[in-house]
Coordinates of N, CA, C and O in Angstrom, one line a residue:
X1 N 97.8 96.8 78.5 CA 98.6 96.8 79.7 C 98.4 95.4 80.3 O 97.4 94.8 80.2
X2 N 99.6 95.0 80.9 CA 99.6 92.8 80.9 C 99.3 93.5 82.9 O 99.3 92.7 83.8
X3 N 99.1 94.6 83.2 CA 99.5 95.0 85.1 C 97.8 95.2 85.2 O 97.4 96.0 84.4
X4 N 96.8 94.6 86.0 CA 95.3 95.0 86.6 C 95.8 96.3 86.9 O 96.9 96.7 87.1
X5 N 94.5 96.8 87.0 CA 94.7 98.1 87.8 C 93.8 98.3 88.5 O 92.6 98.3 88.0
X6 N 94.0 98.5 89.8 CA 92.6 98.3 91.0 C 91.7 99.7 90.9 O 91.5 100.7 90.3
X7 N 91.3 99.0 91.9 CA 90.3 100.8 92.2 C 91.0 101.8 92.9 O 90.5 102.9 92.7
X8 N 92.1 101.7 93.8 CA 92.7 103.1 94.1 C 93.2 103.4 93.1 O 92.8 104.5 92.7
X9 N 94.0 102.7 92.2 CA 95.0 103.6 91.2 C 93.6 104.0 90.0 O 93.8 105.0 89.2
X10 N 92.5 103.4 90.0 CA 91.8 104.2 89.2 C 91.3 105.8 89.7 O 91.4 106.8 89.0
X11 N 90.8 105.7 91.4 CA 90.5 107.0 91.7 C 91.4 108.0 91.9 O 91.3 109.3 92.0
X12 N 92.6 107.0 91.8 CA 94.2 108.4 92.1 C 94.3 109.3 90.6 O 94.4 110.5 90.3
X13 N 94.2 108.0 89.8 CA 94.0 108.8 88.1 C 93.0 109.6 87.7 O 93.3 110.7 87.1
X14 N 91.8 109.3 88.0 CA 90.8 110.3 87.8 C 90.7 111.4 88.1 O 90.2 112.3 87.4
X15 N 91.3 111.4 89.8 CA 91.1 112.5 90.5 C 92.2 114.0 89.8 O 92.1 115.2 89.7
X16 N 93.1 113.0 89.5 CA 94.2 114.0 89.2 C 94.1 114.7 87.4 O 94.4 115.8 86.8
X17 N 93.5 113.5 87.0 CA 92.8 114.4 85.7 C 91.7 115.5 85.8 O 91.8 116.5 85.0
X18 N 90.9 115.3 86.6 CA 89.6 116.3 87.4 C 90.3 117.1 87.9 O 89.8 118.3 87.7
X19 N 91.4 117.1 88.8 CA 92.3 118.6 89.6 C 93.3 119.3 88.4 O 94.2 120.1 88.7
X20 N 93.0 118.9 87.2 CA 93.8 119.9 86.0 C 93.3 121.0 85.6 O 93.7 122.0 85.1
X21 N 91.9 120.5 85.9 CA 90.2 121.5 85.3 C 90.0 122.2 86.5 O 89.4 121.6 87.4
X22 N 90.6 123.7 86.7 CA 89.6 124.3 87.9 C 88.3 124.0 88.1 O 87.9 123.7 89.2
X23 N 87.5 123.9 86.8 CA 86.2 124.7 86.6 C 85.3 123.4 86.7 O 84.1 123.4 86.8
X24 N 86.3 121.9 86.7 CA 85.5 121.0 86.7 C 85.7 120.2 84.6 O 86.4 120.7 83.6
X25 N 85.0 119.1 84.7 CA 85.7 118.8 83.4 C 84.2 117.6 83.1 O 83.5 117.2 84.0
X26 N 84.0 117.3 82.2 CA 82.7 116.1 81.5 C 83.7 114.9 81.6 O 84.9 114.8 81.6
X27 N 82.4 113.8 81.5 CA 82.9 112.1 81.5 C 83.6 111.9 80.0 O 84.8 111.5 79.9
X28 N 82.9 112.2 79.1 CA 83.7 111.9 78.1 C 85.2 112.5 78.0 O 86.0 111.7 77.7
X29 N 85.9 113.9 78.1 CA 86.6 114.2 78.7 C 88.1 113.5 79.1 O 89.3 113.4 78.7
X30 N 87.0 113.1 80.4 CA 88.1 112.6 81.6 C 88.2 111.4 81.2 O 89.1 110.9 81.9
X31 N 87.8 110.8 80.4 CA 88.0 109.1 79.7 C 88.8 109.6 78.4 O 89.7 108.9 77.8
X32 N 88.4 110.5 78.2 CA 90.1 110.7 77.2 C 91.2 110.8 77.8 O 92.2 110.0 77.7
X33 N 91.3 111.8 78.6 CA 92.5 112.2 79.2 C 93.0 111.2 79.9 O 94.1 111.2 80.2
X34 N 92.2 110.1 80.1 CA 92.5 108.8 81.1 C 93.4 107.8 80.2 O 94.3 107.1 80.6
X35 N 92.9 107.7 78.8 CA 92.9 107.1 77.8 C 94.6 107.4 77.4 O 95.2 106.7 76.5
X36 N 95.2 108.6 78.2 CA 96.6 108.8 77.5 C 97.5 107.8 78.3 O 98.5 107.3 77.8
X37 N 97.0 107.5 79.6 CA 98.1 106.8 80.2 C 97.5 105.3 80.2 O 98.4 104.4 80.2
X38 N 96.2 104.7 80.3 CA 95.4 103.7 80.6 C 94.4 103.4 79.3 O 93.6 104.3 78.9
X39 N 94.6 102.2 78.9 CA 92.9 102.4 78.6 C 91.9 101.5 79.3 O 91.8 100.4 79.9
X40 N 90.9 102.8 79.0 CA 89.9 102.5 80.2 C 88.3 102.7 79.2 O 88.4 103.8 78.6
X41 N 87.4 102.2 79.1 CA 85.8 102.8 78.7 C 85.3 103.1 79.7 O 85.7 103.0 80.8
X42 N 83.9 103.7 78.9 CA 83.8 104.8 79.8 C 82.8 103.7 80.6 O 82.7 103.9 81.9
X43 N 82.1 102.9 80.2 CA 81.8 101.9 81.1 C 82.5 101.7 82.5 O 81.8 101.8 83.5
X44 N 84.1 101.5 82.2 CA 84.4 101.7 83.3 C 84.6 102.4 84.2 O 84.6 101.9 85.3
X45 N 84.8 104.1 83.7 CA 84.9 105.0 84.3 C 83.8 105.5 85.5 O 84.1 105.6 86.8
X46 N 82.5 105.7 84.7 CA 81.2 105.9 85.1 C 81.2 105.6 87.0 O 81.0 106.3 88.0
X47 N 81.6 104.4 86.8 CA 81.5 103.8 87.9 C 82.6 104.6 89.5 O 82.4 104.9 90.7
X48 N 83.5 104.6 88.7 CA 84.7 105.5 89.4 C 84.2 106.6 89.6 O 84.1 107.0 90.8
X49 N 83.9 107.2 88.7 CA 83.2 109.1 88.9 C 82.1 109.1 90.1 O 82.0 110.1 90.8
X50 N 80.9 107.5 90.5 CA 79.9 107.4 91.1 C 80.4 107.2 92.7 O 79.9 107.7 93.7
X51 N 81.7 106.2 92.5 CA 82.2 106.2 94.0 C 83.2 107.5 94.4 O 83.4 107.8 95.6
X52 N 83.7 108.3 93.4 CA 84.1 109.6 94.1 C 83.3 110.0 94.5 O 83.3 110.3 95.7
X53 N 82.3 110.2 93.7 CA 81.1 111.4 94.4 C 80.5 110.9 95.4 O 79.7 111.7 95.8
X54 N 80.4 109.8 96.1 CA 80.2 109.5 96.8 C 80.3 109.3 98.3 O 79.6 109.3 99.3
X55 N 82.4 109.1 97.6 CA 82.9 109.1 98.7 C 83.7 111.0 99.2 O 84.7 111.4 99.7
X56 N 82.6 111.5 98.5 CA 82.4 113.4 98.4 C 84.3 113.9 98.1 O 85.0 114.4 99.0
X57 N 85.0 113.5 96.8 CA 85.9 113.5 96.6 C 85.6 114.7 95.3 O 86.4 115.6 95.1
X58 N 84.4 114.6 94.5 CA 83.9 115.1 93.5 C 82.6 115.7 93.7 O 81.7 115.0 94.2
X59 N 82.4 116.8 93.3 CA 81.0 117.5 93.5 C 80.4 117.2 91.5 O 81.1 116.9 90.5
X60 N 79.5 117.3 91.6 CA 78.4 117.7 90.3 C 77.8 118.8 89.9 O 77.0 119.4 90.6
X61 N 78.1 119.0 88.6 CA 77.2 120.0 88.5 C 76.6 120.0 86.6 O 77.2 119.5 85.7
X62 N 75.5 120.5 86.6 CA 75.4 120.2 84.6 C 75.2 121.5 84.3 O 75.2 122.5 85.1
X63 N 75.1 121.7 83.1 CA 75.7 122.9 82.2 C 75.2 122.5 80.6 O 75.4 121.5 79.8
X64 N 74.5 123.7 80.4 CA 74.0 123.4 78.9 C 75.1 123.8 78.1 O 75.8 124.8 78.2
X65 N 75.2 122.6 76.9 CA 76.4 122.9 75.9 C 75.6 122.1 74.4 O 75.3 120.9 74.2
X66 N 75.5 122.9 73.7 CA 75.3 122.1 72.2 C 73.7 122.2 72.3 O 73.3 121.3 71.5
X67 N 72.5 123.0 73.0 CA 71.4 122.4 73.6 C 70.9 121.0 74.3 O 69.7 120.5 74.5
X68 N 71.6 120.7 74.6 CA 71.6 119.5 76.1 C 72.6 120.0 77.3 O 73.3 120.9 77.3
X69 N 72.2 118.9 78.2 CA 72.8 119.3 79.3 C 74.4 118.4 79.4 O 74.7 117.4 78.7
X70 N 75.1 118.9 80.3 CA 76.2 118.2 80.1 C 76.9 117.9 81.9 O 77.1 118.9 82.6
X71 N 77.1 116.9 82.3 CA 77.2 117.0 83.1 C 78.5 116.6 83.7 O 79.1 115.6 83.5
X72 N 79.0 118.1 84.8 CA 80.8 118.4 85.0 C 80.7 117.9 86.0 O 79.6 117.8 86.6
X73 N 82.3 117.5 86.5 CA 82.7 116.5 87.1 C 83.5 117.7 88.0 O 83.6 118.7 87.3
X74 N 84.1 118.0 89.4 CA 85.0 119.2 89.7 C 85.4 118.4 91.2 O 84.6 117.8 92.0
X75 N 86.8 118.7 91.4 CA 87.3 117.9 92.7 C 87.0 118.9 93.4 O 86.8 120.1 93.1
X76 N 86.8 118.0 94.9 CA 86.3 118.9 96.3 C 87.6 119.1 97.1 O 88.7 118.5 96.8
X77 N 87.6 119.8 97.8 CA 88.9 120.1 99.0 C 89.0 118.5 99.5 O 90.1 117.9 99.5
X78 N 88.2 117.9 99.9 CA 88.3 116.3 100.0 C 89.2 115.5 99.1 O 90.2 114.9 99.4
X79 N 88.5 115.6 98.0 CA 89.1 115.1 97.2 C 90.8 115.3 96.6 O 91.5 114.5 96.0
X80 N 90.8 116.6 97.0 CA 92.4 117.2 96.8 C 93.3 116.6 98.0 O 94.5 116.4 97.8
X81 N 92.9 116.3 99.2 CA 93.6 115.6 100.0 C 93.7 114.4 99.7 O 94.8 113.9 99.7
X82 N 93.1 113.9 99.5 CA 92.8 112.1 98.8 C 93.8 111.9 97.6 O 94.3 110.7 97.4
X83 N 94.0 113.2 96.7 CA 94.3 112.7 95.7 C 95.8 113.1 96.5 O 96.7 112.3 96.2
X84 N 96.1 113.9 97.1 CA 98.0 114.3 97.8 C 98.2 112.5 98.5 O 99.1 111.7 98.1
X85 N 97.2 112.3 99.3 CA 97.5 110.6 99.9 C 98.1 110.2 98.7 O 99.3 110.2 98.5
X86 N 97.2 109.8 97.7 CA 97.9 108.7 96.8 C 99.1 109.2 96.1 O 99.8 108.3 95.5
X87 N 99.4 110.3 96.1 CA 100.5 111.0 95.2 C 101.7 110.4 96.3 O 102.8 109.9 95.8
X88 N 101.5 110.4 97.3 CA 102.7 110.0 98.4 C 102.6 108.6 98.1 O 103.5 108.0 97.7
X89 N 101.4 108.1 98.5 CA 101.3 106.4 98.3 C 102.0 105.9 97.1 O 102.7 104.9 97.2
X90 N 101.9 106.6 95.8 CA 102.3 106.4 94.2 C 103.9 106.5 94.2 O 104.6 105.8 93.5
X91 N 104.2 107.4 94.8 CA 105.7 107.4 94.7 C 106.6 106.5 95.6 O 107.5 106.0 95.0
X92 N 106.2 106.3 97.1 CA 106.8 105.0 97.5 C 106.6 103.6 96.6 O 107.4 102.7 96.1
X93 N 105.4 103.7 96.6 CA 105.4 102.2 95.6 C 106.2 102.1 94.5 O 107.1 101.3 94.4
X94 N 105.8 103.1 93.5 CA 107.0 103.1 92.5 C 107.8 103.3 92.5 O 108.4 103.2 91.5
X95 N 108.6 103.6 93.7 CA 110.1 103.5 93.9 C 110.5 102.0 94.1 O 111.3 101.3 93.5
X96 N 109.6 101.5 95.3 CA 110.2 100.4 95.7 C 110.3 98.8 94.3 O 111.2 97.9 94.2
X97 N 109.1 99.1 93.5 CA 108.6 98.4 92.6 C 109.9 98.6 91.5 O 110.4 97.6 91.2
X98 N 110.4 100.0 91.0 CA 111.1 100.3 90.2 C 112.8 99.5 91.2 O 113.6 98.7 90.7
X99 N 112.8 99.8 92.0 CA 114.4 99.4 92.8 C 114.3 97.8 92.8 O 115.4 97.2 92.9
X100 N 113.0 97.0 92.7 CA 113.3 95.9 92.8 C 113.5 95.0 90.9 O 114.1 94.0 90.6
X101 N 112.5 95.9 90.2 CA 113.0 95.4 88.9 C 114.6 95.8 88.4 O 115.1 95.2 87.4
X102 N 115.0 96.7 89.1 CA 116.5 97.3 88.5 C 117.8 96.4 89.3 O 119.0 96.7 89.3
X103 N 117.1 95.3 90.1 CA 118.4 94.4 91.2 C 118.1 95.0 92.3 O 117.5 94.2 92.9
X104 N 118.1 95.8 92.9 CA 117.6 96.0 94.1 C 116.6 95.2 95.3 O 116.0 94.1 95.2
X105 N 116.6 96.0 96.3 CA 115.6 94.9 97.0 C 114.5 96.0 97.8 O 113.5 95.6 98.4

Protein backbone atom coordinates (compact mmCIF):
# COMPACT_ATOMS: atom_id res chain seq x y z
CA UNK A 1 0.00 0.00 0.00
CA UNK A 2 1.85 3.55 -1.50
CA UNK A 3 -1.14 5.44 1.72
CA UNK A 4 0.86 5.40 5.63
CA UNK A 5 -1.43 4.33 7.91
CA UNK A 6 -1.42 6.07 11.28
CA UNK A 7 -2.24 4.89 14.58
CA UNK A 8 -6.04 5.62 14.71
CA UNK A 9 -6.77 3.80 11.50
CA UNK A 10 -4.57 1.02 13.04
CA UNK A 11 -6.69 0.96 16.38
CA UNK A 12 -10.07 1.39 14.34
CA UNK A 13 -8.82 -1.90 12.51
CA UNK A 14 -7.88 -3.86 15.29
CA UNK A 15 -10.66 -3.10 17.32
CA UNK A 16 -13.10 -4.09 14.81
CA UNK A 17 -11.34 -7.43 14.10
CA UNK A 18 -11.38 -8.13 18.14
CA UNK A 19 -15.43 -7.03 18.15
CA UNK A 20 -16.02 -10.09 15.49
CA UNK A 21 -14.79 -12.60 18.39
CA UNK A 22 -17.41 -12.37 21.30
CA UNK A 23 -15.10 -14.57 23.28
CA UNK A 24 -12.06 -12.47 22.53
CA UNK A 25 -9.48 -13.62 19.79
CA UNK A 26 -5.13 -14.30 20.02
CA UNK A 27 -2.31 -11.85 18.42
CA UNK A 28 -1.48 -14.10 15.88
CA UNK A 29 -5.08 -14.22 14.82
CA UNK A 30 -5.84 -10.71 14.74
CA UNK A 31 -2.59 -10.13 12.52
CA UNK A 32 -4.12 -12.44 10.11
CA UNK A 33 -7.33 -11.08 9.95
CA UNK A 34 -5.55 -7.67 9.76
CA UNK A 35 -3.40 -9.05 6.98
CA UNK A 36 -6.74 -9.30 4.63
CA UNK A 37 -7.18 -5.68 4.29
CA UNK A 38 -3.39 -4.21 5.45
CA UNK A 39 -0.29 -5.64 5.77
CA UNK A 40 0.89 -5.36 8.95
CA UNK A 41 3.67 -7.72 11.35
CA UNK A 42 3.07 -8.64 14.17
CA UNK A 43 5.88 -6.47 15.28
CA UNK A 44 3.66 -4.04 14.50
CA UNK A 45 0.65 -5.09 15.87
CA UNK A 46 1.94 -5.98 19.49
CA UNK A 47 2.34 -2.50 19.99
CA UNK A 48 -1.32 -1.54 18.99
CA UNK A 49 -2.92 -4.42 21.16
CA UNK A 50 -0.45 -2.66 24.21
CA UNK A 51 -1.94 0.88 23.63
CA UNK A 52 -5.54 -0.49 23.52
CA UNK A 53 -5.19 -2.12 26.61
CA UNK A 54 -4.07 0.55 27.94
CA UNK A 55 -6.10 2.99 26.77
CA UNK A 56 -8.81 0.04 28.48
CA UNK A 57 -10.38 -0.40 24.95
CA UNK A 58 -9.21 -4.28 25.35
CA UNK A 59 -9.27 -6.46 28.36
CA UNK A 60 -6.75 -9.69 28.65
CA UNK A 61 -7.01 -12.75 29.39
CA UNK A 62 -4.75 -16.27 28.68
CA UNK A 63 -6.02 -19.73 28.15
CA UNK A 64 -4.30 -22.94 27.80
CA UNK A 65 -4.34 -24.27 24.15
CA UNK A 66 -1.75 -26.90 22.63
CA UNK A 67 -0.15 -27.08 26.47
CA UNK A 68 0.96 -23.44 26.60
CA UNK A 69 -0.70 -20.57 27.44
CA UNK A 70 -2.25 -18.41 24.92
CA UNK A 71 -2.97 -15.11 25.35
CA UNK A 72 -6.77 -13.53 24.18
CA UNK A 73 -7.34 -10.24 23.23
CA UNK A 74 -11.54 -9.28 23.96
CA UNK A 75 -12.98 -5.64 23.33
CA UNK A 76 -14.37 -3.70 26.46
CA UNK A 77 -17.66 -1.68 26.39
CA UNK A 78 -14.99 1.20 26.00
CA UNK A 79 -13.55 -0.04 23.44
CA UNK A 80 -16.97 -0.71 21.49
CA UNK A 81 -17.62 3.04 21.81
CA UNK A 82 -14.24 3.99 20.47
CA UNK A 83 -14.45 1.62 17.82
CA UNK A 84 -18.57 3.26 16.80
CA UNK A 85 -16.36 6.90 16.96
CA UNK A 86 -14.15 5.79 14.26
CA UNK A 87 -16.80 3.89 12.27
CA UNK A 88 -18.49 7.51 12.01
CA UNK A 89 -15.05 9.24 11.74
CA UNK A 90 -14.18 6.43 8.73
CA UNK A 91 -17.15 7.06 6.81
CA UNK A 92 -17.03 10.89 6.63
CA UNK A 93 -13.48 10.76 5.61
CA UNK A 94 -14.02 8.30 3.04
CA UNK A 95 -16.68 9.94 1.58
CA UNK A 96 -15.11 13.21 1.39
CA UNK A 97 -11.62 11.59 0.21
CA UNK A 98 -13.65 9.34 -2.36
CA UNK A 99 -15.87 12.74 -3.73
CA UNK A 100 -12.72 14.49 -4.16
CA UNK A 101 -10.86 11.70 -6.25
CA UNK A 102 -14.17 11.23 -8.47
CA UNK A 103 -14.10 15.51 -9.41
CA UNK A 104 -15.86 16.61 -6.63
CA UNK A 105 -14.87 18.88 -3.97
Amino acid sequence: MVFNTGAALLDAIVLAVVAKEEEGTYGYKITQDVRVVLEISESTLYPVLRRLMKDECLSVYDMEFGGRNRRYYKITEKGYAQLQLYRIEWKNYSQKISGLFEGGR
